[in-house]
Short mmCIF file of C-alpha atoms in Angstrom, two decimals:
data_model
loop_
_atom_site.label_atom_id
_atom_site.label_comp_id
_atom_site.label_asym_id
_atom_site.label_seq_id
_atom_site.Cartn_x
_atom_site.Cartn_y
_atom_site.Cartn_z
CA MET A 1 -26.11 24.63 -14.72
CA ARG A 2 -26.38 24.59 -10.96
CA ILE A 3 -27.44 22.43 -8.01
CA SER A 4 -30.63 23.19 -6.12
CA GLY A 5 -32.91 21.18 -3.88
CA ASN A 6 -33.81 19.80 -0.50
CA ILE A 7 -32.79 16.18 -0.07
CA TYR A 8 -32.51 13.32 2.42
CA LEU A 9 -29.95 10.53 2.23
CA LYS A 10 -30.12 6.89 3.22
CA GLY A 11 -28.47 5.87 6.49
CA ASP A 12 -24.77 6.26 7.11
CA LYS A 13 -23.11 3.01 6.07
CA SER A 14 -20.54 2.96 8.87
CA ILE A 15 -23.29 3.18 11.50
CA THR A 16 -25.54 0.79 9.58
CA HIS A 17 -23.01 -2.06 9.57
CA ARG A 18 -22.41 -1.63 13.28
CA ALA A 19 -26.07 -1.22 14.24
CA ILE A 20 -27.08 -4.41 12.39
CA MET A 21 -24.24 -6.39 13.95
CA LEU A 22 -24.95 -5.03 17.43
CA ALA A 23 -28.63 -5.92 17.04
CA SER A 24 -27.58 -9.49 16.27
CA ILE A 25 -26.12 -9.93 19.78
CA CYS A 26 -28.99 -8.23 21.60
CA ASN A 27 -31.93 -10.15 23.07
CA GLY A 28 -35.30 -9.88 21.36
CA GLU A 29 -36.20 -7.61 18.47
CA SER A 30 -34.26 -4.56 17.31
CA MET A 31 -35.35 -2.10 14.62
CA VAL A 32 -32.80 -0.44 12.34
CA ASN A 33 -34.52 2.13 10.10
CA ASN A 34 -33.48 4.06 6.96
CA VAL A 35 -31.05 1.33 5.91
CA PRO A 36 -29.32 1.90 2.55
CA HIS A 37 -29.71 -0.84 -0.05
CA SER A 38 -26.05 -0.70 -1.01
CA GLU A 39 -24.24 -3.91 -1.86
CA ASP A 40 -21.89 -3.55 1.13
CA ILE A 41 -24.80 -3.45 3.59
CA LEU A 42 -26.45 -6.41 1.88
CA SER A 43 -23.20 -8.31 2.46
CA THR A 44 -23.51 -7.76 6.21
CA ILE A 45 -27.20 -8.73 6.22
CA ASN A 46 -26.51 -11.89 4.20
CA ALA A 47 -23.54 -12.84 6.40
CA LEU A 48 -25.62 -12.65 9.57
CA SER A 49 -28.51 -14.50 7.93
CA ILE A 50 -26.17 -17.37 7.03
CA CYS A 51 -25.23 -17.49 10.71
CA GLY A 52 -28.86 -17.90 11.82
CA ILE A 53 -29.89 -14.32 12.60
CA LYS A 54 -33.47 -13.59 11.57
CA ILE A 55 -33.64 -10.33 9.59
CA LYS A 56 -36.72 -8.93 7.82
CA ASN A 57 -36.37 -5.97 5.49
CA LYS A 58 -39.46 -3.83 4.85
CA ASN A 59 -38.64 -0.87 2.60
CA GLY A 60 -35.28 -0.25 4.25
CA ASN A 61 -36.49 -0.80 7.81
CA LEU A 62 -34.97 -3.91 9.37
CA SER A 63 -36.45 -6.10 12.08
CA ILE A 64 -33.64 -8.13 13.63
CA ILE A 65 -34.12 -10.95 16.17
CA GLY A 66 -30.85 -11.26 18.03
CA ASN A 67 -28.96 -14.18 19.58
CA THR A 68 -30.19 -16.88 17.23
CA PHE A 69 -26.70 -17.78 16.02
CA LYS A 70 -25.80 -21.12 14.49
CA HIS A 71 -22.70 -22.53 12.85
CA PRO A 72 -23.01 -21.87 9.08
CA SER A 73 -22.97 -24.78 6.67
CA ILE A 74 -21.45 -22.70 3.86
CA ASP A 75 -18.74 -20.06 3.52
CA ILE A 76 -19.73 -16.52 4.51
CA ASP A 77 -19.38 -14.39 1.39
CA CYS A 78 -18.66 -10.74 2.26
CA GLY A 79 -18.61 -9.65 -1.38
CA ASN A 80 -16.64 -6.43 -1.74
CA SER A 81 -17.19 -5.22 1.82
CA GLY A 82 -14.08 -4.92 3.95
CA THR A 83 -16.21 -3.59 6.81
CA SER A 84 -18.37 -6.73 6.72
CA MET A 85 -15.38 -9.09 6.72
CA ARG A 86 -13.32 -7.34 9.38
CA LEU A 87 -16.15 -6.61 11.81
CA MET A 88 -17.77 -10.01 11.34
CA THR A 89 -14.44 -11.63 12.20
CA GLY A 90 -14.61 -9.97 15.61
CA LEU A 91 -18.34 -10.48 16.13
CA LEU A 92 -18.41 -14.17 15.20
CA SER A 93 -15.33 -14.86 17.30
CA SER A 94 -17.13 -13.49 20.34
CA LYS A 95 -20.01 -15.91 19.62
CA LYS A 96 -17.57 -18.82 19.03
CA ILE A 97 -18.83 -19.40 15.49
CA ARG A 98 -16.51 -21.65 13.51
CA CYS A 99 -16.62 -20.45 9.91
CA ARG A 100 -14.75 -19.26 6.84
CA LEU A 101 -15.17 -15.72 5.51
CA ILE A 102 -14.54 -15.11 1.82
CA GLY A 103 -14.84 -12.16 -0.57
CA ASP A 104 -14.61 -11.13 -4.20
CA LYS A 105 -11.33 -10.63 -6.05
CA SER A 106 -10.88 -7.07 -4.80
CA LEU A 107 -11.61 -7.89 -1.18
CA SER A 108 -9.39 -10.98 -1.33
CA SER A 109 -6.41 -8.78 -2.17
CA ARG A 110 -6.87 -6.34 0.73
CA PRO A 111 -4.89 -6.67 3.99
CA MET A 112 -6.54 -8.76 6.70
CA ASP A 113 -3.60 -9.38 9.03
CA ARG A 114 -4.39 -6.01 10.59
CA ILE A 115 -7.39 -7.88 12.07
CA VAL A 116 -5.94 -11.38 12.37
CA ASN A 117 -2.78 -10.45 14.29
CA PRO A 118 -4.44 -8.53 17.17
CA MET A 119 -7.20 -11.15 17.32
CA ARG A 120 -4.55 -13.81 17.83
CA GLU A 121 -2.96 -11.62 20.51
CA LEU A 122 -6.29 -11.80 22.33
CA GLY A 123 -6.09 -15.61 22.13
CA PHE A 124 -8.38 -16.40 19.20
CA ASP A 125 -7.24 -18.96 16.64
CA VAL A 126 -7.88 -16.92 13.49
CA LEU A 127 -6.10 -17.61 10.21
CA SER A 128 -5.69 -15.54 7.06
CA THR A 129 -4.41 -16.62 3.65
CA GLN A 130 -1.01 -14.99 3.25
CA GLY A 131 -2.33 -11.92 5.03
CA CYS A 132 -5.55 -11.74 3.00
CA ALA A 133 -8.96 -13.41 2.80
CA PRO A 134 -10.26 -16.05 3.19
CA ILE A 135 -10.29 -15.83 6.99
CA GLN A 136 -10.83 -18.96 9.07
CA LEU A 137 -12.22 -18.84 12.63
CA GLN A 138 -11.21 -21.98 14.53
CA SER A 139 -11.08 -21.61 18.35
CA PHE A 140 -11.99 -18.92 20.82
CA GLU A 141 -10.17 -18.89 24.16
CA ILE A 142 -9.83 -15.15 24.77
CA GLN A 143 -7.18 -13.96 27.21
CA LYS A 144 -8.26 -11.91 30.21
CA ASP A 145 -6.79 -8.52 31.13
CA LYS A 146 -5.14 -7.97 27.74
CA GLU A 147 -3.97 -4.68 26.24
CA ILE A 148 -3.92 -4.16 22.48
CA HIS A 149 -2.42 -1.13 20.69
CA ILE A 150 -3.62 -0.23 17.18
CA SER A 151 -0.98 1.61 15.15
CA ILE A 152 -2.97 1.68 11.88
CA PRO A 153 -5.61 4.45 11.69
CA SER A 154 -8.52 2.03 11.18
CA ALA A 155 -11.95 2.14 12.79
CA GLN A 156 -12.61 -1.27 11.26
CA VAL A 157 -9.77 -2.81 13.29
CA LYS A 158 -10.95 -1.07 16.45
CA SER A 159 -14.57 -2.13 15.94
CA ALA A 160 -13.59 -5.74 15.23
CA LEU A 161 -11.61 -5.90 18.47
CA ILE A 162 -14.45 -4.35 20.46
CA PHE A 163 -16.93 -6.86 19.02
CA SER A 164 -14.57 -9.76 19.76
CA SER A 165 -14.34 -8.69 23.41
CA LEU A 166 -17.97 -7.80 24.20
CA ILE A 167 -19.25 -11.12 25.47
CA GLU A 168 -16.29 -13.15 26.69
CA GLY A 169 -13.79 -10.40 27.43
CA ASN A 170 -12.87 -9.09 30.84
CA ASN A 171 -10.94 -5.83 31.16
CA ILE A 172 -9.69 -5.78 27.60
CA LYS A 173 -7.99 -2.47 26.86
CA ILE A 174 -7.66 -1.12 23.30
CA SER A 175 -5.64 1.98 22.46
CA GLU A 176 -5.26 3.63 19.07
CA LYS A 177 -2.60 5.99 17.77
CA TYR A 178 -5.09 8.11 15.84
CA LYS A 179 -8.65 9.01 16.72
CA THR A 180 -10.83 7.13 14.24
CA ARG A 181 -14.58 6.77 13.74
CA ASP A 182 -16.26 6.02 17.05
CA HIS A 183 -19.77 5.01 15.93
CA LEU A 184 -19.69 1.60 17.61
CA GLU A 185 -18.59 3.06 20.92
CA ARG A 186 -21.33 5.67 20.82
CA LEU A 187 -24.00 3.12 19.91
CA ILE A 188 -22.92 0.64 22.57
CA ASP A 189 -22.91 3.37 25.21
CA SER A 190 -26.46 4.37 24.27
CA ILE A 191 -27.66 0.77 24.71
CA ASN A 192 -25.54 -0.56 27.58
CA TYR A 193 -23.55 2.21 29.24
CA ARG A 194 -21.70 -0.09 31.64
CA VAL A 195 -19.69 -1.87 28.94
CA LEU A 196 -17.14 0.68 27.79
CA LYS A 197 -14.90 3.11 29.60
CA ILE A 198 -13.29 5.61 27.26
CA SER A 199 -10.43 7.92 28.11
CA ASN A 200 -8.74 9.85 25.28
CA ASN A 201 -7.57 7.15 22.85
CA GLU A 202 -8.06 4.22 25.24
CA ILE A 203 -11.11 1.96 25.47
CA THR A 204 -11.58 -0.51 28.32
CA ILE A 205 -14.15 -3.26 27.73
CA ASN A 206 -15.73 -4.97 30.72
CA HIS A 207 -17.56 -8.28 30.76
CA THR A 208 -21.34 -7.86 30.83
CA ALA A 209 -23.94 -10.59 31.23
CA GLU A 210 -25.73 -11.44 27.98
CA GLN A 211 -29.13 -10.63 29.48
CA ALA A 212 -28.05 -6.99 29.85
CA TRP A 213 -28.09 -6.62 26.06
CA LYS A 214 -31.64 -5.64 25.10
CA GLY A 215 -33.11 -4.88 21.70
CA PHE A 216 -33.15 -1.27 20.54
CA GLU A 217 -34.48 0.97 17.77
CA ILE A 218 -32.41 3.42 15.74
CA ASN A 219 -33.35 5.81 12.95
CA LEU A 220 -30.14 6.11 10.96
CA PRO A 221 -28.87 9.58 10.01
CA GLY A 222 -27.96 10.34 6.41
CA ASP A 223 -24.56 9.21 5.17
CA ILE A 224 -22.02 12.05 5.39
CA SER A 225 -19.65 10.34 2.91
CA SER A 226 -22.41 10.09 0.32
CA ALA A 227 -23.26 13.73 1.01
CA SER A 228 -19.71 14.79 0.12
CA TYR A 229 -20.31 14.44 -3.65
CA PHE A 230 -23.34 16.71 -3.50
CA ILE A 231 -21.53 19.18 -1.24
CA ALA A 232 -18.66 19.33 -3.74
CA ALA A 233 -20.96 19.81 -6.72
CA ALA A 234 -22.99 22.57 -5.03
CA THR A 235 -19.80 24.33 -3.90
CA LEU A 236 -18.19 24.28 -7.36
CA LEU A 237 -21.25 25.49 -9.28
CA PRO A 238 -21.93 29.20 -8.57
CA GLY A 239 -25.59 29.97 -8.01
CA SER A 240 -26.23 26.61 -6.38
CA GLU A 241 -28.17 26.24 -3.14
CA LEU A 242 -28.58 22.75 -1.73
CA VAL A 243 -30.07 21.58 1.57
CA ILE A 244 -29.18 18.13 2.94
CA ASN A 245 -31.37 17.13 5.88
CA ASN A 246 -30.88 14.72 8.79
CA VAL A 247 -27.23 14.07 7.99
CA LEU A 248 -24.56 12.66 10.32
CA LEU A 249 -22.31 15.34 11.86
CA ASN A 250 -19.99 13.19 13.97
CA ASN A 251 -16.86 15.31 14.52
CA ARG A 252 -14.60 12.43 13.47
CA ARG A 253 -16.30 12.42 10.06
CA LEU A 254 -16.24 16.16 9.29
CA GLY A 255 -12.74 16.50 7.85
CA PHE A 256 -14.04 17.07 4.33
CA ILE A 257 -16.52 19.77 5.33
CA LYS A 258 -13.98 21.55 7.56
CA SER A 259 -11.45 21.47 4.72
CA LEU A 260 -13.92 22.98 2.24
CA ILE A 261 -14.86 25.75 4.67
CA LYS A 262 -11.16 26.62 5.01
CA MET A 263 -10.99 26.79 1.22
CA GLY A 264 -13.81 29.33 1.14
CA ALA A 265 -16.87 27.13 0.72
CA ASN A 266 -20.18 28.49 2.01
CA ILE A 267 -21.55 25.65 4.19
CA LEU A 268 -23.99 26.26 7.05
CA ILE A 269 -24.79 23.70 9.76
CA SER A 270 -28.15 24.04 11.54
CA ASP A 271 -31.01 22.16 13.26
CA GLU A 272 -28.62 20.05 15.34
CA VAL A 273 -29.90 17.20 17.53
CA TYR A 274 -28.36 14.12 19.19
CA ARG A 275 -29.68 10.59 18.69
CA HIS A 276 -27.91 7.50 20.06
CA ASN A 277 -25.04 9.82 21.03
CA GLU A 278 -24.59 10.96 17.41
CA ARG A 279 -24.78 14.61 16.33
CA ILE A 280 -27.19 15.04 13.42
CA GLY A 281 -28.28 18.16 11.55
CA LYS A 282 -28.94 20.06 8.34
CA LEU A 283 -26.38 21.30 5.83
CA THR A 284 -26.99 24.24 3.52
CA ILE A 285 -24.44 24.66 0.73
CA ILE A 286 -24.22 27.81 -1.41
CA GLY A 287 -22.08 27.79 -4.56
CA VAL A 288 -19.00 30.04 -4.62
CA LYS A 289 -16.94 31.55 -7.44
CA LYS A 290 -13.48 30.99 -6.00
CA LEU A 291 -11.71 28.58 -3.64
CA VAL A 292 -8.27 28.94 -2.10
CA PRO A 293 -5.82 26.00 -1.77
CA ILE A 294 -5.40 24.03 1.43
CA ASN A 295 -2.79 21.97 3.28
CA VAL A 296 -4.31 18.90 4.95
CA PRO A 297 -2.03 17.28 7.58
CA SER A 298 -1.88 13.52 8.02
CA GLU A 299 -3.62 13.63 11.41
CA ASN A 300 -6.78 14.93 9.69
CA ILE A 301 -7.04 12.04 7.23
CA PRO A 302 -8.92 9.56 9.50
CA SER A 303 -11.81 12.06 9.63
CA MET A 304 -12.07 12.18 5.84
CA VAL A 305 -10.38 9.08 4.41
CA ASP A 306 -13.33 8.18 2.16
CA GLU A 307 -13.65 11.76 0.94
CA VAL A 308 -10.04 12.23 -0.24
CA PRO A 309 -10.91 11.48 -3.90
CA ILE A 310 -13.66 14.10 -4.06
CA LEU A 311 -11.57 16.58 -2.05
CA SER A 312 -8.78 16.08 -4.60
CA LEU A 313 -11.20 17.02 -7.35
CA VAL A 314 -12.26 20.16 -5.47
CA CYS A 315 -8.58 21.09 -5.02
CA SER A 316 -8.20 20.81 -8.80
CA TYR A 317 -10.42 23.91 -9.12
CA ALA A 318 -8.75 25.96 -6.35
CA SER A 319 -6.53 28.90 -7.27
CA GLY A 320 -3.16 27.52 -6.14
CA THR A 321 -1.44 24.38 -4.93
CA SER A 322 -3.04 22.17 -2.28
CA ILE A 323 -1.18 19.46 -0.38
CA ILE A 324 -2.90 16.46 1.21
CA SER A 325 -0.59 14.39 3.44
CA GLY A 326 -0.54 10.92 4.98
CA LEU A 327 -2.51 8.94 2.40
CA ASP A 328 -0.96 5.47 2.88
CA GLU A 329 -4.35 3.93 3.71
CA LEU A 330 -5.71 4.86 0.29
CA ARG A 331 -3.50 2.18 -1.25
CA TYR A 332 -5.50 -0.53 0.57
CA LYS A 333 -9.06 0.34 -0.43
CA GLU A 334 -11.14 -1.22 -3.21
CA SER A 335 -8.33 -0.10 -5.47
CA ASP A 336 -5.06 1.75 -4.98
CA ARG A 337 -6.96 5.01 -4.67
CA LEU A 338 -3.84 7.12 -4.39
CA GLU A 339 -2.65 5.89 -7.77
CA GLY A 340 -6.20 6.17 -9.11
CA ILE A 341 -6.50 9.82 -8.07
CA LEU A 342 -3.14 10.57 -9.72
CA ASN A 343 -4.03 8.91 -13.02
CA ILE A 344 -7.60 10.23 -13.22
CA LEU A 345 -6.74 13.85 -12.44
CA THR A 346 -3.69 13.74 -14.72
CA SER A 347 -5.98 12.54 -17.54
CA MET A 348 -8.24 15.51 -16.78
CA GLY A 349 -5.32 17.90 -17.26
CA VAL A 350 -4.57 18.54 -13.59
CA ASP A 351 -1.00 19.15 -12.44
CA ILE A 352 -0.77 16.57 -9.64
CA LYS A 353 2.26 14.91 -8.07
CA ILE A 354 2.74 12.16 -5.50
CA SER A 355 5.63 12.27 -3.03
CA GLY A 356 5.61 9.27 -0.70
CA SER A 357 2.11 9.27 0.77
CA ASP A 358 1.42 12.96 0.01
CA ILE A 359 -0.18 14.56 -3.04
CA ALA A 360 0.24 18.09 -4.37
CA ILE A 361 -2.51 19.45 -6.64
CA SER A 362 -2.14 22.68 -8.60
CA GLY A 363 -5.62 23.95 -9.35
CA LYS A 364 -6.97 25.64 -12.47
CA ASN A 365 -10.31 26.97 -13.62
CA LYS A 366 -11.18 24.26 -16.12
CA LEU A 367 -10.39 20.59 -16.67
CA TYR A 368 -10.06 19.64 -20.33
CA ASN A 369 -11.11 15.96 -20.29
CA THR A 370 -13.63 14.09 -18.14
CA THR A 371 -14.61 11.24 -20.48
CA ASN A 372 -13.34 7.72 -21.11
CA LEU A 373 -11.50 7.59 -17.79
CA ASN A 374 -10.57 4.43 -15.90
CA ASN A 375 -12.44 4.32 -12.59
CA TYR A 376 -10.58 1.15 -11.48
CA ASP A 377 -13.97 -0.38 -10.65
CA ASP A 378 -13.87 1.71 -7.45
CA HIS A 379 -17.15 3.34 -6.41
CA ARG A 380 -15.57 6.44 -4.86
CA LEU A 381 -13.34 7.12 -7.84
CA ALA A 382 -16.31 6.56 -10.15
CA MET A 383 -18.44 9.12 -8.29
CA MET A 384 -15.54 11.58 -8.32
CA ILE A 385 -15.48 11.26 -12.13
CA SER A 386 -19.27 11.71 -12.32
CA ILE A 387 -19.05 14.99 -10.41
CA ALA A 388 -16.20 16.16 -12.66
CA GLN A 389 -18.38 15.42 -15.68
CA LEU A 390 -21.21 17.42 -14.11
CA ILE A 391 -18.94 20.43 -13.49
CA ALA A 392 -17.64 20.19 -17.07
CA ARG A 393 -21.25 20.08 -18.30
CA GLY A 394 -20.61 16.84 -20.13
CA ARG A 395 -22.36 13.49 -20.26
CA ILE A 396 -22.48 12.04 -16.75
CA GLU A 397 -21.59 8.35 -16.42
CA TYR A 398 -22.92 6.14 -13.63
CA PRO A 399 -20.92 2.86 -13.59
CA ASP A 400 -22.39 -0.17 -11.83
CA CYS A 401 -19.65 -0.12 -9.16
CA ILE A 402 -21.37 2.92 -7.61
CA ASN A 403 -24.01 0.50 -6.28
CA ILE A 404 -21.45 -0.85 -3.81
CA SER A 405 -22.03 2.17 -1.60
CA PHE A 406 -24.57 4.55 -3.15
CA PRO A 407 -27.20 3.03 -5.47
CA ASP A 408 -29.35 6.18 -5.16
CA PHE A 409 -26.55 8.41 -6.48
CA LYS A 410 -27.86 8.83 -10.04
CA GLU A 411 -31.47 9.40 -9.02
CA LEU A 412 -30.61 12.00 -6.39
CA LEU A 413 -28.08 13.83 -8.55
CA ASN A 414 -30.52 14.11 -11.46
CA LYS A 415 -33.10 15.40 -9.00
CA VAL A 416 -31.01 18.43 -7.98
CA ILE A 417 -29.43 19.40 -11.32
CA ILE A 418 -31.20 22.44 -12.82
#
C-alpha cells in the first residue's frame, strides 16, 4: 500500500474565518472563494448571518455584503469553534453589537478569559461565565492609546484584539511573547495598508475611517493543517509520491513540515507565488524508509500547534527517542490533546512519557494496535488514528467529529490510496 496522486485542498480554515469576518466590516460586496464546508466555518457564517450580514454560498464561493450589522434577537451559537467565538467577540465589540455568544459542551469548557481580560483592559464591558462561555457583550467605550501584552501563544487572542480595535481604536498597541499566525495582519495590509504598523512582535493599530474599507476578493489557498495528515501518510509509506497543489506556505505554519524534513522526510516545495501577502505553492512528498528522531523546542510549537498529534504519530515510527516541548496549549483544545496523545499512542504500543508540558516518544517500526481507540471526540486525534490505521493496513475509521474541520478527509484519502 502506498499514497499517490495530485490533489487540491479546500481553503485554509484560519484564513477563511478571518477573511469572512473582515469582509463583514468592508463596504459593498466581497468574494471569498474555495471556502471549506467544515462545521467550524459554518459557525462563523451563521454567527455573522444572525448579526445581519448578508452571505450567499454558491459551491464554496461566498458573496458577502458588509456593514449590514444589526443587534441579534437570539444567542449567537458558535458550536464547537473557538476561533468563531474568540474572534467574533472582538469583531462584534468593534461594531458595538450587544449580544451573547454560546457554544457546545466542549467549547463551553475552554478558557475564554484569555479574550475577556484584555478586552476589558481596552475598556469593553465583556463578561465570561467563570472564565468560560457564554460570553456577554454589554458596552463598548474603548480606551485610546492603550498597550496590551499577550503572554499566551495564541493567534486567536491577537486577532480578537485587532478586530476589536479596527474601527474605534486609536493607536492601540498589541505585543505578543511568541510569534503566532499572522493571517489577519497580512490580509488587512493587503486591503488597507494604512491600518497596521508591525515591528517584530508589536502591532500598532491606527484609526481609519469606515469608508476606507472596501470590498475585496480572495481565492483561499489550501489548508496546510489538513495537508499534514496526507504529508505524514505519504512520508511513512515507502514508494509513495503525492503532490498537493495551491497550499498555504506561511512561514509561521510550517513547523510540521520543517520538523519532518529534519527527520529525513523527502518534501519538495515548488511553484511559489504570493497572494494577499500569503506565500502559496506546491508540495511533493516522496515516501522514505527511515526517519530519525527529533527534538522540537517550545518556541517552535506556535507554528505547528494543530499538527502536534500527527507529528507525535510520525515520531512513533522514527528510529530513536523524540522530544516535543512546551505543549501546555494542547490541554485547552477540543479535548486535552496532550493526555489524548499519551493514551492513544500508549494503546498502540508506543513508549511515550509526559513530563510537565513535554512528551518523549521512543519510536519503533510497527504499532501493534490501531483499533477501538478513544478519539475523545476530537477531530485532530481522530484523523491521527485514521492515518495510523492506514499505515497498519487495517480498517480505516472516519468518525463524525472529523467534519468539524475536514469533511473531505475520507474522500480525499480514499482517492490517493493505491
